Coordinates of C-alpha atoms in Angstrom, one line a residue:
M1 CA 65.1 11.2 -6.0
D2 CA 63.9 8.0 -4.4
N3 CA 60.3 7.0 -4.4
Q4 CA 59.6 7.2 -0.6
N5 CA 56.3 9.0 -1.0
Q6 CA 54.8 6.8 -3.7
P7 CA 52.6 4.2 -2.1
S8 CA 53.3 0.7 -3.3
S9 CA 50.5 -1.4 -4.8
S10 CA 52.3 -4.7 -4.4
Y11 CA 53.1 -4.9 -0.6
S12 CA 51.9 -8.2 0.6
S13 CA 51.3 -7.8 4.3
P14 CA 49.3 -4.6 5.1
S15 CA 48.5 -5.9 8.6
A16 CA 52.1 -6.6 9.6
P17 CA 53.5 -5.0 12.7
P18 CA 56.3 -2.5 12.4
G19 CA 59.7 -3.8 11.4
N20 CA 61.8 -4.9 14.3
S21 CA 58.7 -4.4 16.6
I22 CA 56.8 -6.6 19.0
S23 CA 53.7 -8.2 17.5
R24 CA 50.6 -7.9 19.8
Q25 CA 48.1 -9.2 17.2
S26 CA 46.6 -11.8 19.6
L27 CA 46.1 -9.4 22.5
A28 CA 42.6 -8.6 23.9
A29 CA 41.9 -5.4 25.7
R30 CA 42.8 -6.8 29.1
D31 CA 46.1 -8.1 27.7
I32 CA 46.9 -4.6 26.3
V33 CA 46.3 -3.1 29.7
D34 CA 48.5 -5.7 31.3
D35 CA 51.2 -5.0 28.7
I36 CA 51.3 -1.3 29.2
W37 CA 50.9 -1.6 33.0
T38 CA 53.9 -4.0 33.1
S39 CA 56.0 -1.5 31.1
L40 CA 55.3 1.1 33.7
N41 CA 56.4 -1.3 36.5
L42 CA 53.3 -0.7 38.5
P43 CA 51.9 -3.2 41.1
R44 CA 50.3 -6.1 39.2
G45 CA 47.8 -6.8 42.0
A46 CA 45.8 -3.7 40.9
L47 CA 45.0 -5.4 37.5
S48 CA 42.6 -7.8 39.3
S49 CA 40.3 -4.9 40.0
L50 CA 39.7 -4.1 36.3
S51 CA 36.4 -4.8 34.4
L52 CA 36.2 -4.3 30.6
P53 CA 32.7 -5.1 29.3
G54 CA 32.4 -5.6 25.5
H55 CA 33.3 -8.0 22.8
D56 CA 36.6 -8.2 21.0
Q57 CA 35.3 -7.2 17.5
P58 CA 35.4 -4.1 15.3
A59 CA 33.9 -1.1 17.2
V60 CA 34.4 1.6 14.6
P61 CA 34.5 1.3 10.8
S62 CA 38.2 0.7 10.4
S63 CA 40.7 -2.1 9.8
F64 CA 42.6 -0.9 12.9
K65 CA 41.7 -2.1 16.3
I66 CA 40.7 1.3 17.5
G67 CA 38.1 -0.1 19.9
L68 CA 40.7 -2.1 21.8
L69 CA 43.0 0.9 21.9
A70 CA 40.2 3.2 23.2
Q71 CA 39.1 0.8 25.9
S72 CA 42.6 -0.2 27.1
S73 CA 44.1 3.4 27.0
I74 CA 41.2 4.8 29.0
A75 CA 41.4 1.8 31.4
V76 CA 45.1 2.2 32.0
S77 CA 44.6 5.9 32.9
A78 CA 41.7 5.1 35.2
L79 CA 43.4 2.2 36.9
A80 CA 46.6 4.3 37.5
A81 CA 44.4 7.1 39.0
A82 CA 42.7 4.5 41.2
L83 CA 46.0 3.1 42.4
L84 CA 47.3 6.5 43.2
S85 CA 44.2 7.2 45.4
T86 CA 45.3 4.4 47.7
T87 CA 48.6 6.2 48.5
R88 CA 47.1 8.9 50.6
P89 CA 49.0 9.8 53.8
G90 CA 48.3 7.3 56.5
R91 CA 47.8 4.3 54.1
D92 CA 50.3 1.6 53.6
P93 CA 51.8 1.9 50.1
D94 CA 52.7 -1.8 50.1
G95 CA 49.0 -2.6 50.4
A96 CA 47.9 -0.2 47.7
A97 CA 47.5 -2.8 44.9
A98 CA 45.4 -5.1 47.1
S99 CA 43.1 -2.2 48.1
S100 CA 42.8 -0.6 44.7
P101 CA 39.2 0.2 43.9
R102 CA 37.5 -1.6 41.1
V103 CA 37.6 0.2 37.7
R104 CA 35.1 -0.4 34.9
V105 CA 35.4 0.9 31.2
P106 CA 32.8 -0.3 28.7
L107 CA 34.0 -0.7 25.2
E108 CA 31.1 1.1 23.5
H109 CA 31.4 4.1 25.8
A110 CA 35.2 4.3 25.4
V111 CA 34.9 4.4 21.6
I112 CA 32.3 7.2 21.8
E113 CA 34.6 9.1 24.0
F114 CA 37.3 8.9 21.3
K115 CA 35.0 11.1 19.2
S116 CA 34.0 13.5 22.0
E117 CA 35.0 16.7 20.1
R118 CA 32.5 15.7 17.4
L119 CA 29.7 14.6 19.7
Y120 CA 28.7 17.6 21.8
A121 CA 25.8 19.9 21.2
L122 CA 24.8 23.4 22.4
A123 CA 21.1 24.0 23.2
G124 CA 19.6 25.8 20.2
G125 CA 22.7 25.4 18.1
P126 CA 24.2 22.8 15.7
H127 CA 26.7 20.2 16.7
P128 CA 30.3 21.1 16.2
P129 CA 31.1 22.0 12.6
P130 CA 34.0 20.2 10.9
V131 CA 37.3 21.9 11.0
S132 CA 37.7 23.9 7.8
R133 CA 39.6 22.2 5.0
A134 CA 39.6 25.1 2.5
L135 CA 43.1 24.4 1.2
G136 CA 44.3 21.3 3.0
G137 CA 43.8 17.6 2.8
L138 CA 45.2 15.1 0.3
H139 CA 46.8 16.6 -2.8
A140 CA 48.5 14.9 -5.8
A141 CA 52.3 15.6 -6.0
A142 CA 54.5 14.9 -9.0
D143 CA 55.3 11.4 -7.8
G144 CA 52.6 10.5 -5.3
F145 CA 50.5 12.4 -2.7
V146 CA 50.9 14.8 0.2
R147 CA 48.6 15.9 3.0
V148 CA 48.4 19.5 4.0
H149 CA 47.3 20.6 7.4
D150 CA 45.3 23.9 7.4
A151 CA 43.4 23.9 10.7
F152 CA 45.4 27.0 11.9
P153 CA 45.7 30.2 10.1
N154 CA 49.5 30.3 10.5
H155 CA 49.7 26.9 8.7
V156 CA 47.6 28.3 5.8
A157 CA 49.8 31.4 5.6
G158 CA 53.0 29.3 5.7
T159 CA 51.7 26.9 3.0
L160 CA 50.8 29.7 0.7
R161 CA 54.2 31.4 1.3
L162 CA 56.1 28.1 0.7
L163 CA 54.2 27.5 -2.6
G164 CA 54.6 31.2 -3.7
L165 CA 50.9 31.8 -3.8
P166 CA 48.9 34.9 -2.7
R167 CA 46.7 35.0 0.4
D168 CA 43.5 34.7 -1.8
A169 CA 44.7 31.6 -3.5
T170 CA 42.1 28.8 -4.1
R171 CA 42.3 25.1 -3.4
E172 CA 42.8 24.6 -7.1
D173 CA 45.7 27.0 -7.1
V174 CA 47.3 25.0 -4.2
A175 CA 46.7 21.7 -6.0
A176 CA 48.3 23.0 -9.2
R177 CA 51.4 24.2 -7.4
I178 CA 51.8 21.0 -5.3
S179 CA 51.6 18.9 -8.4
T180 CA 54.9 20.4 -9.5
W181 CA 56.7 19.2 -6.4
K182 CA 58.0 15.7 -5.5
G183 CA 56.3 14.7 -2.3
V184 CA 59.3 14.1 0.0
E185 CA 61.0 17.3 -1.3
L186 CA 57.9 19.3 -0.4
E187 CA 57.6 17.6 3.0
T188 CA 61.2 18.4 3.7
A189 CA 60.8 22.1 2.7
A190 CA 57.7 22.4 4.7
T191 CA 58.8 20.7 7.9
E192 CA 62.2 22.4 8.0
G193 CA 61.0 25.8 7.1
G194 CA 58.7 27.0 9.9
D195 CA 54.9 27.2 10.3
V196 CA 54.0 24.6 7.7
A197 CA 52.7 21.1 8.2
I198 CA 52.8 18.9 5.0
Y199 CA 53.8 15.3 4.9
A200 CA 54.2 12.8 2.0
L201 CA 52.0 9.8 1.8
R202 CA 53.9 6.6 2.5
S203 CA 53.3 2.8 2.7
Y204 CA 54.4 0.8 5.7
E205 CA 57.5 -0.3 3.9
Q206 CA 58.6 3.2 3.1
W207 CA 58.0 4.3 6.6
D208 CA 59.8 1.4 8.1
A209 CA 62.9 2.3 6.0
L210 CA 63.2 5.7 7.7
P211 CA 65.5 6.3 10.6
Q212 CA 62.7 7.9 12.5
A213 CA 60.7 4.7 12.5
A214 CA 63.6 2.9 14.2
A215 CA 63.9 5.7 16.8
L216 CA 60.5 5.0 18.3
D217 CA 60.2 2.9 21.4
D218 CA 58.1 -0.3 21.5
A219 CA 56.3 0.9 24.6
P220 CA 53.9 3.8 24.1
I221 CA 54.8 5.6 27.4
S222 CA 58.3 6.6 28.4
L223 CA 59.0 7.2 32.1
A224 CA 62.3 8.4 33.5
Q225 CA 63.6 10.0 36.6
I226 CA 65.0 13.5 36.0
S227 CA 66.6 13.9 39.4
P228 CA 66.4 12.3 42.8
T229 CA 64.8 14.0 45.8
P230 CA 65.8 13.1 49.4
V231 CA 62.3 12.3 50.6
P232 CA 59.4 10.7 48.6
R233 CA 56.7 13.3 48.0
A234 CA 53.2 12.0 48.8
M235 CA 50.0 12.9 46.9
P236 CA 48.6 16.2 48.3
M237 CA 45.2 14.6 48.9
P238 CA 42.6 15.7 51.4
G239 CA 41.5 12.8 53.6
N240 CA 37.8 13.1 52.5
A241 CA 38.6 13.1 48.8
R242 CA 35.7 12.2 46.6
K243 CA 37.9 11.7 43.5
C244 CA 41.0 9.8 42.9
L245 CA 43.2 12.8 42.1
S246 CA 41.7 15.4 44.4
G247 CA 44.4 17.9 45.5
L248 CA 46.6 17.3 42.5
R249 CA 47.8 20.6 40.9
V250 CA 48.3 20.5 37.2
V251 CA 49.6 23.3 34.8
E252 CA 48.9 22.5 31.2
M253 CA 50.4 24.3 28.2
S254 CA 49.1 22.5 25.1
R255 CA 47.3 22.6 21.8
V256 CA 44.7 20.3 20.2
I257 CA 43.9 17.4 20.7
A258 CA 46.2 14.9 22.5
A259 CA 47.7 16.9 25.4
P260 CA 44.4 18.6 26.3
V261 CA 42.8 15.1 26.5
A262 CA 45.5 14.2 29.1
G263 CA 44.6 17.3 31.2
R264 CA 40.9 16.6 30.8
T265 CA 41.3 13.0 31.9
L266 CA 43.2 14.1 35.0
A267 CA 40.5 16.6 35.7
A268 CA 37.8 13.9 35.4
H269 CA 39.6 12.1 38.3
G270 CA 39.7 15.3 40.4
A271 CA 42.9 17.1 39.5
D272 CA 42.9 20.9 39.6
V273 CA 43.9 21.6 36.0
L274 CA 44.9 25.1 34.8
W275 CA 45.1 25.4 31.0
V276 CA 47.6 28.2 30.1
T277 CA 47.1 29.6 26.7
S278 CA 48.2 32.7 24.8
A279 CA 46.3 35.4 22.9
N280 CA 49.2 35.2 20.4
L281 CA 48.3 31.7 19.3
P282 CA 45.3 30.7 17.2
S283 CA 42.7 28.5 18.7
L284 CA 40.0 26.1 17.4
P285 CA 36.8 27.0 19.4
S286 CA 34.8 24.1 18.2
L287 CA 37.4 21.7 19.7
D288 CA 38.3 23.7 22.7
R289 CA 34.7 23.7 24.1
D290 CA 35.0 20.0 24.6
L291 CA 38.7 19.7 25.5
A292 CA 38.5 22.4 28.2
R293 CA 35.8 20.6 30.3
G294 CA 36.8 20.4 34.0
K295 CA 39.6 23.0 33.6
R296 CA 40.2 26.7 34.1
S297 CA 42.2 28.7 31.7
I298 CA 44.4 31.8 31.8
Q299 CA 46.2 33.6 29.1
L300 CA 49.9 34.4 29.6
D301 CA 52.4 35.6 27.0
I302 CA 55.7 33.8 27.6
H303 CA 57.6 36.6 25.9
S304 CA 56.4 39.1 28.5
P305 CA 58.7 39.2 31.6
D306 CA 55.7 39.7 33.9
D307 CA 53.7 36.8 32.4
K308 CA 56.8 34.5 32.4
R309 CA 57.3 35.3 36.1
R310 CA 53.7 34.4 36.8
L311 CA 54.0 31.2 34.9
L312 CA 57.2 30.2 36.8
E313 CA 55.5 30.9 40.1
L314 CA 52.7 28.5 39.1
L315 CA 55.2 25.9 38.0
K316 CA 57.0 26.1 41.4
T317 CA 53.9 25.1 43.2
C318 CA 52.3 22.5 40.9
D319 CA 52.7 18.8 40.9
V320 CA 52.4 18.2 37.2
F321 CA 53.4 20.2 34.1
I322 CA 51.9 19.1 30.8
Q323 CA 53.2 20.6 27.6
G324 CA 52.4 19.8 24.0
F325 CA 55.1 21.6 22.1
R326 CA 58.0 20.1 20.2
P327 CA 60.8 18.5 22.3
G328 CA 63.2 21.2 23.4
S329 CA 61.0 24.1 22.4
L330 CA 60.5 25.5 25.9
A331 CA 64.2 25.1 27.0
A332 CA 65.0 28.6 25.8
Y333 CA 62.5 29.9 28.3
G334 CA 63.9 28.1 31.3
L335 CA 61.2 25.5 31.2
S336 CA 63.1 22.3 30.4
P337 CA 62.5 19.3 32.7
P338 CA 65.9 19.7 34.5
D339 CA 65.2 23.5 35.0
L340 CA 61.8 22.8 36.5
A341 CA 63.1 19.9 38.6
R342 CA 65.6 22.4 40.2
A343 CA 62.9 25.0 40.8
N344 CA 60.3 22.4 42.0
P345 CA 61.8 19.2 43.3
G346 CA 59.4 16.4 42.8
I347 CA 57.6 17.9 39.8
V348 CA 56.3 15.5 37.0
C349 CA 57.0 16.9 33.5
A350 CA 54.8 15.4 30.9
S351 CA 55.4 15.9 27.2
L352 CA 53.2 15.1 24.2
S353 CA 54.9 15.4 20.9
T354 CA 54.5 14.2 17.3
F355 CA 57.6 12.0 16.8
G356 CA 59.0 11.6 20.3
P357 CA 62.2 13.0 21.9
R358 CA 64.6 11.0 19.7
G359 CA 65.4 10.6 16.1
P360 CA 65.9 12.9 13.1
W361 CA 62.2 14.0 13.1
A362 CA 62.0 14.8 16.9
H363 CA 61.9 18.5 16.2
R364 CA 59.2 18.3 13.6
R365 CA 55.6 19.6 14.1
G366 CA 52.7 17.3 13.2
F367 CA 49.2 16.2 14.0
D368 CA 47.2 12.9 14.1
S369 CA 46.2 13.1 10.4
L370 CA 49.8 13.7 9.3
V371 CA 51.2 10.8 11.3
Q372 CA 48.6 8.6 9.7
T373 CA 49.7 9.9 6.3
C374 CA 53.5 9.6 6.6
S375 CA 53.5 6.3 8.6
G376 CA 51.6 4.0 6.2
M377 CA 48.3 4.0 8.1
N378 CA 46.3 5.8 5.4
V379 CA 47.6 3.5 2.7
S380 CA 47.0 0.4 4.7
E381 CA 43.5 1.5 5.7
A382 CA 42.7 2.2 2.0
A383 CA 44.0 -1.2 1.0
H384 CA 41.8 -2.9 3.5
A385 CA 38.7 -1.0 2.5
G386 CA 39.3 -2.1 -1.1
R387 CA 37.8 1.0 -2.8
L388 CA 40.7 1.9 -4.9
E389 CA 41.6 5.0 -2.8
A390 CA 45.2 6.2 -2.5
A391 CA 44.6 7.0 1.2
R392 CA 41.9 6.6 3.8
P393 CA 41.9 8.3 7.2
T394 CA 40.6 6.5 10.3
P395 CA 37.1 7.5 11.3
C396 CA 38.3 9.3 14.5
Q397 CA 41.4 10.9 15.9
A398 CA 42.5 7.7 17.6
L399 CA 46.1 8.6 17.9
D400 CA 45.2 11.9 19.6
H401 CA 42.8 10.5 22.1
A402 CA 44.9 7.4 22.9
S403 CA 48.0 9.5 23.4
G404 CA 46.2 11.8 25.8
H405 CA 44.9 9.0 27.9
L406 CA 48.2 7.2 27.9
L407 CA 50.0 10.5 28.9
A408 CA 47.5 10.8 31.8
A409 CA 48.4 7.2 32.8
G410 CA 52.1 7.9 32.6
I411 CA 51.6 11.0 34.8
A412 CA 49.8 8.9 37.4
A413 CA 52.5 6.2 37.2
A414 CA 55.2 8.9 37.7
L415 CA 53.3 10.3 40.7
Y416 CA 53.1 6.8 42.2
R417 CA 56.9 6.4 41.7
R418 CA 57.4 9.9 43.3
G419 CA 55.5 8.8 46.3
T420 CA 57.3 5.5 46.8
Q421 CA 60.8 6.4 45.5
G422 CA 61.0 10.1 45.5
G423 CA 62.5 12.1 42.6
S424 CA 61.3 14.4 39.8
W425 CA 60.0 12.6 36.7
Q426 CA 59.6 13.0 33.0
V427 CA 56.8 11.3 31.0
D428 CA 56.9 11.2 27.2
V429 CA 54.2 10.1 24.8
S430 CA 54.2 10.7 21.0
L431 CA 51.6 10.3 18.3
A432 CA 54.0 8.3 16.2
G433 CA 54.8 6.0 19.2
V434 CA 51.1 5.4 19.7
M435 CA 50.7 4.7 16.0
K436 CA 53.5 2.1 16.3
Y437 CA 51.6 0.5 19.2
L438 CA 48.3 0.5 17.4
R439 CA 49.9 -1.1 14.4
S440 CA 51.5 -3.8 16.5
L441 CA 48.0 -4.9 17.5
G442 CA 47.4 -5.9 13.9
Q443 CA 44.4 -5.2 11.7
Y444 CA 41.2 -6.9 10.9
P445 CA 41.4 -9.0 7.7
G446 CA 40.2 -7.5 4.4
D447 CA 37.3 -5.2 4.8
T448 CA 35.8 -6.9 7.8
G449 CA 36.6 -4.1 10.1
F450 CA 34.4 -1.7 8.3
A451 CA 31.2 -3.7 8.7
C452 CA 30.1 -2.1 12.0
A453 CA 27.9 0.9 13.0
D454 CA 29.4 4.3 13.8
V455 CA 28.2 7.3 15.8
D456 CA 28.5 10.5 13.9
E457 CA 25.9 12.8 15.5
P458 CA 25.3 13.7 19.2
A459 CA 21.7 12.4 18.8
D460 CA 23.1 8.9 17.9
A461 CA 25.0 8.5 21.1
P462 CA 23.3 6.5 24.0
A463 CA 21.8 9.0 26.5
E464 CA 23.5 7.3 29.4
M465 CA 26.9 8.1 27.9
L466 CA 26.1 11.9 27.8
E467 CA 25.8 14.6 30.3
T468 CA 24.3 18.1 30.2
R469 CA 25.7 21.1 32.0
E470 CA 25.4 24.9 31.9
T471 CA 28.5 26.5 30.3
G472 CA 29.5 29.9 29.1
F473 CA 28.2 29.0 25.7
G474 CA 24.8 27.9 27.0
R475 CA 23.5 24.4 27.9
M476 CA 26.0 21.9 26.6
T477 CA 25.4 18.2 26.1
A478 CA 28.6 16.2 25.8
V479 CA 30.2 12.7 26.2
R480 CA 30.7 11.6 29.8
H481 CA 34.0 10.1 30.8
S482 CA 33.8 6.4 30.2
A483 CA 35.7 5.1 33.2
E484 CA 34.0 4.3 36.5
V485 CA 35.9 3.9 39.8
E486 CA 34.2 2.1 42.6
G487 CA 33.5 4.3 45.6
M488 CA 34.9 7.4 43.9
E489 CA 33.3 10.1 41.7
V490 CA 34.5 10.5 38.1
G491 CA 33.6 13.4 35.8
W492 CA 33.8 17.1 35.3
E493 CA 32.0 19.1 38.0
N494 CA 32.3 22.4 36.2
A495 CA 32.3 22.7 32.4
I496 CA 33.8 26.2 32.7
R497 CA 35.5 27.7 35.8
V498 CA 36.7 31.2 36.3
A499 CA 40.1 32.0 37.6
Y500 CA 40.5 33.9 40.8
Y501 CA 41.9 37.4 40.9
Q502 CA 43.6 38.2 44.2
G503 CA 43.8 41.9 43.5
N504 CA 47.6 41.8 44.3
N505 CA 49.9 42.0 41.3
S506 CA 52.9 40.5 43.2
E507 CA 51.9 37.0 44.1
V508 CA 50.7 33.9 42.3
S509 CA 49.9 30.7 44.2
F510 CA 47.7 27.6 44.4
A511 CA 46.1 28.9 47.6
D512 CA 42.7 27.9 48.8
P513 CA 40.7 31.1 49.2
G514 CA 37.9 30.9 51.8
G515 CA 37.6 27.1 51.7
H516 CA 37.2 27.0 47.9
S517 CA 39.3 24.7 45.8
D518 CA 40.2 27.2 43.0
H519 CA 43.6 28.6 42.5
C520 CA 44.4 32.1 43.5
F521 CA 46.0 34.1 40.7
S522 CA 47.4 37.6 40.6
Y523 CA 46.3 37.6 37.0
L524 CA 42.7 36.9 35.9
A525 CA 42.4 35.5 32.5
Q526 CA 39.4 34.5 30.4
T527 CA 37.4 31.5 31.3
L528 CA 38.1 29.5 28.3
M529 CA 40.8 29.3 25.6
C530 CA 38.2 29.8 22.9
H531 CA 37.4 33.4 23.9
A532 CA 34.1 32.9 25.7
D533 CA 32.0 36.0 26.0
V534 CA 32.9 37.4 29.4
G535 CA 29.3 38.7 29.7
V536 CA 28.1 35.3 30.5
M537 CA 30.2 35.0 33.7
T538 CA 27.6 35.2 36.4
T539 CA 27.9 36.2 40.0
T540 CA 27.4 32.6 40.9
W541 CA 30.4 31.6 38.9
Q542 CA 32.5 34.2 40.7
E543 CA 31.3 32.9 44.0
E544 CA 32.2 29.4 43.0
A545 CA 35.6 30.6 42.2
G546 CA 36.0 32.2 45.6
V547 CA 35.9 35.7 44.3
H548 CA 33.0 37.0 46.5
G549 CA 32.9 40.5 44.9
Q550 CA 36.6 41.3 45.6
F551 CA 36.9 42.8 42.1
Q552 CA 34.9 44.2 39.3
L553 CA 34.7 41.9 36.4
D554 CA 35.2 44.6 33.7
Q555 CA 38.2 45.9 35.5
A556 CA 39.7 42.5 35.9
V557 CA 39.2 41.7 32.2
S558 CA 41.0 44.9 31.3
E559 CA 44.1 43.3 32.8
L560 CA 44.2 40.8 29.9

């Protein structure tokens, strides 16, 4: 067995960009926005409306340039939304770039938004608890280290099953069993075998030698036309829109954290985002409370013929479909991009995956922490910190958050193309692709990147970067969206919104009941993915959703 998973102690250039990759080590935040904007082939005139306050220096304790990535990825998504707002019916698309409203994204605020799931607080309650690590984290293998992901119960069960351990096994039991495996062999058994997420710790050199590393694009966003449509499809925007994406209809099927950030970003700019979840899938309530802001959520079981029909009806009338499952996973259900383009010409299909749609690892599951582990990021971060650690994670889920904002930017770019060229479009962003882009920015020398302050508690965040709203969990204080768009509103008007039950089991649509902006659904689902207590749904919420007493809440909930 080769030594792919044993980190080398002799590599000489921990800050080097990926092999056969473009080096962007000299780029500032504005240059990064320019680079990504150019790759999307969007009008360059819009770039002149961008303001990026802040200094080009470490913004979080890390050797990686996370501050630059945070500010630039959020800026690209906001700038694309602002550009799209200029394409309303009646406006000249050729003049869109010149008339694009000014966009401002402060560095400090962007960095804090990259930690939003850790920086909210409920009145009378503690800030979000850390996700349990009862069995997971870094473990020593026979020839190196592996990282085990245990945030979801199915991952825990799968890990114990793979290791031949009982359900009541301890962390010590897991460590002892892992120590008998070679790292890459355990990774292969885990990733090829089902509901297990384990990856071997690698250095940059070991990652660069893998075929999957070569399969990643240099640009972090992939945009492709699925099929042509005879007539360009303009943005469905009301003329008096207060937000850039008002009128945009989005269906989101995703898991934590990256794809939900994309939906949340679109919602901040006014999109009507419906988060479709399933009672059959585990959730992480402490994360979902933050990631669901600005959205509504329903539960549908894709294995149920009735629920699948309802989902397909929604997808026939939406503008954007966001999904966060492995490439090809939804094709068996008739939900591949070509299938959806035939059913809904002009749809934009956006996919967030771990390793992208190409390469031998395209089918593998994974998460931010695991990409950091297998790609050399953890080894390089530890080497820069100089504390004799085998691995050191970054201080925030930078790959997740950047991927989400970049996916939102890609969606807006696809919608711009749809309006000017026509066609149905596919957008792809992967955690590994964003890792490659972050690495191409270079790293701060030695341990200099760690000599800066960090925000770990909600109370430490500047008050002007927070907002407080009433939610189904009580009064919630959370991080505001960091982008500002001149002349337009940005943010989440409703922390939790209730879906509308039409009282007719036959139809599902994006109708506008009684002048309200909420979707009409023939199927009422719970307010939030994390199983909020339905008892907190007030009459006011129902009225805001356009319900107006047309159903009894208890009766509607029994439909779930």
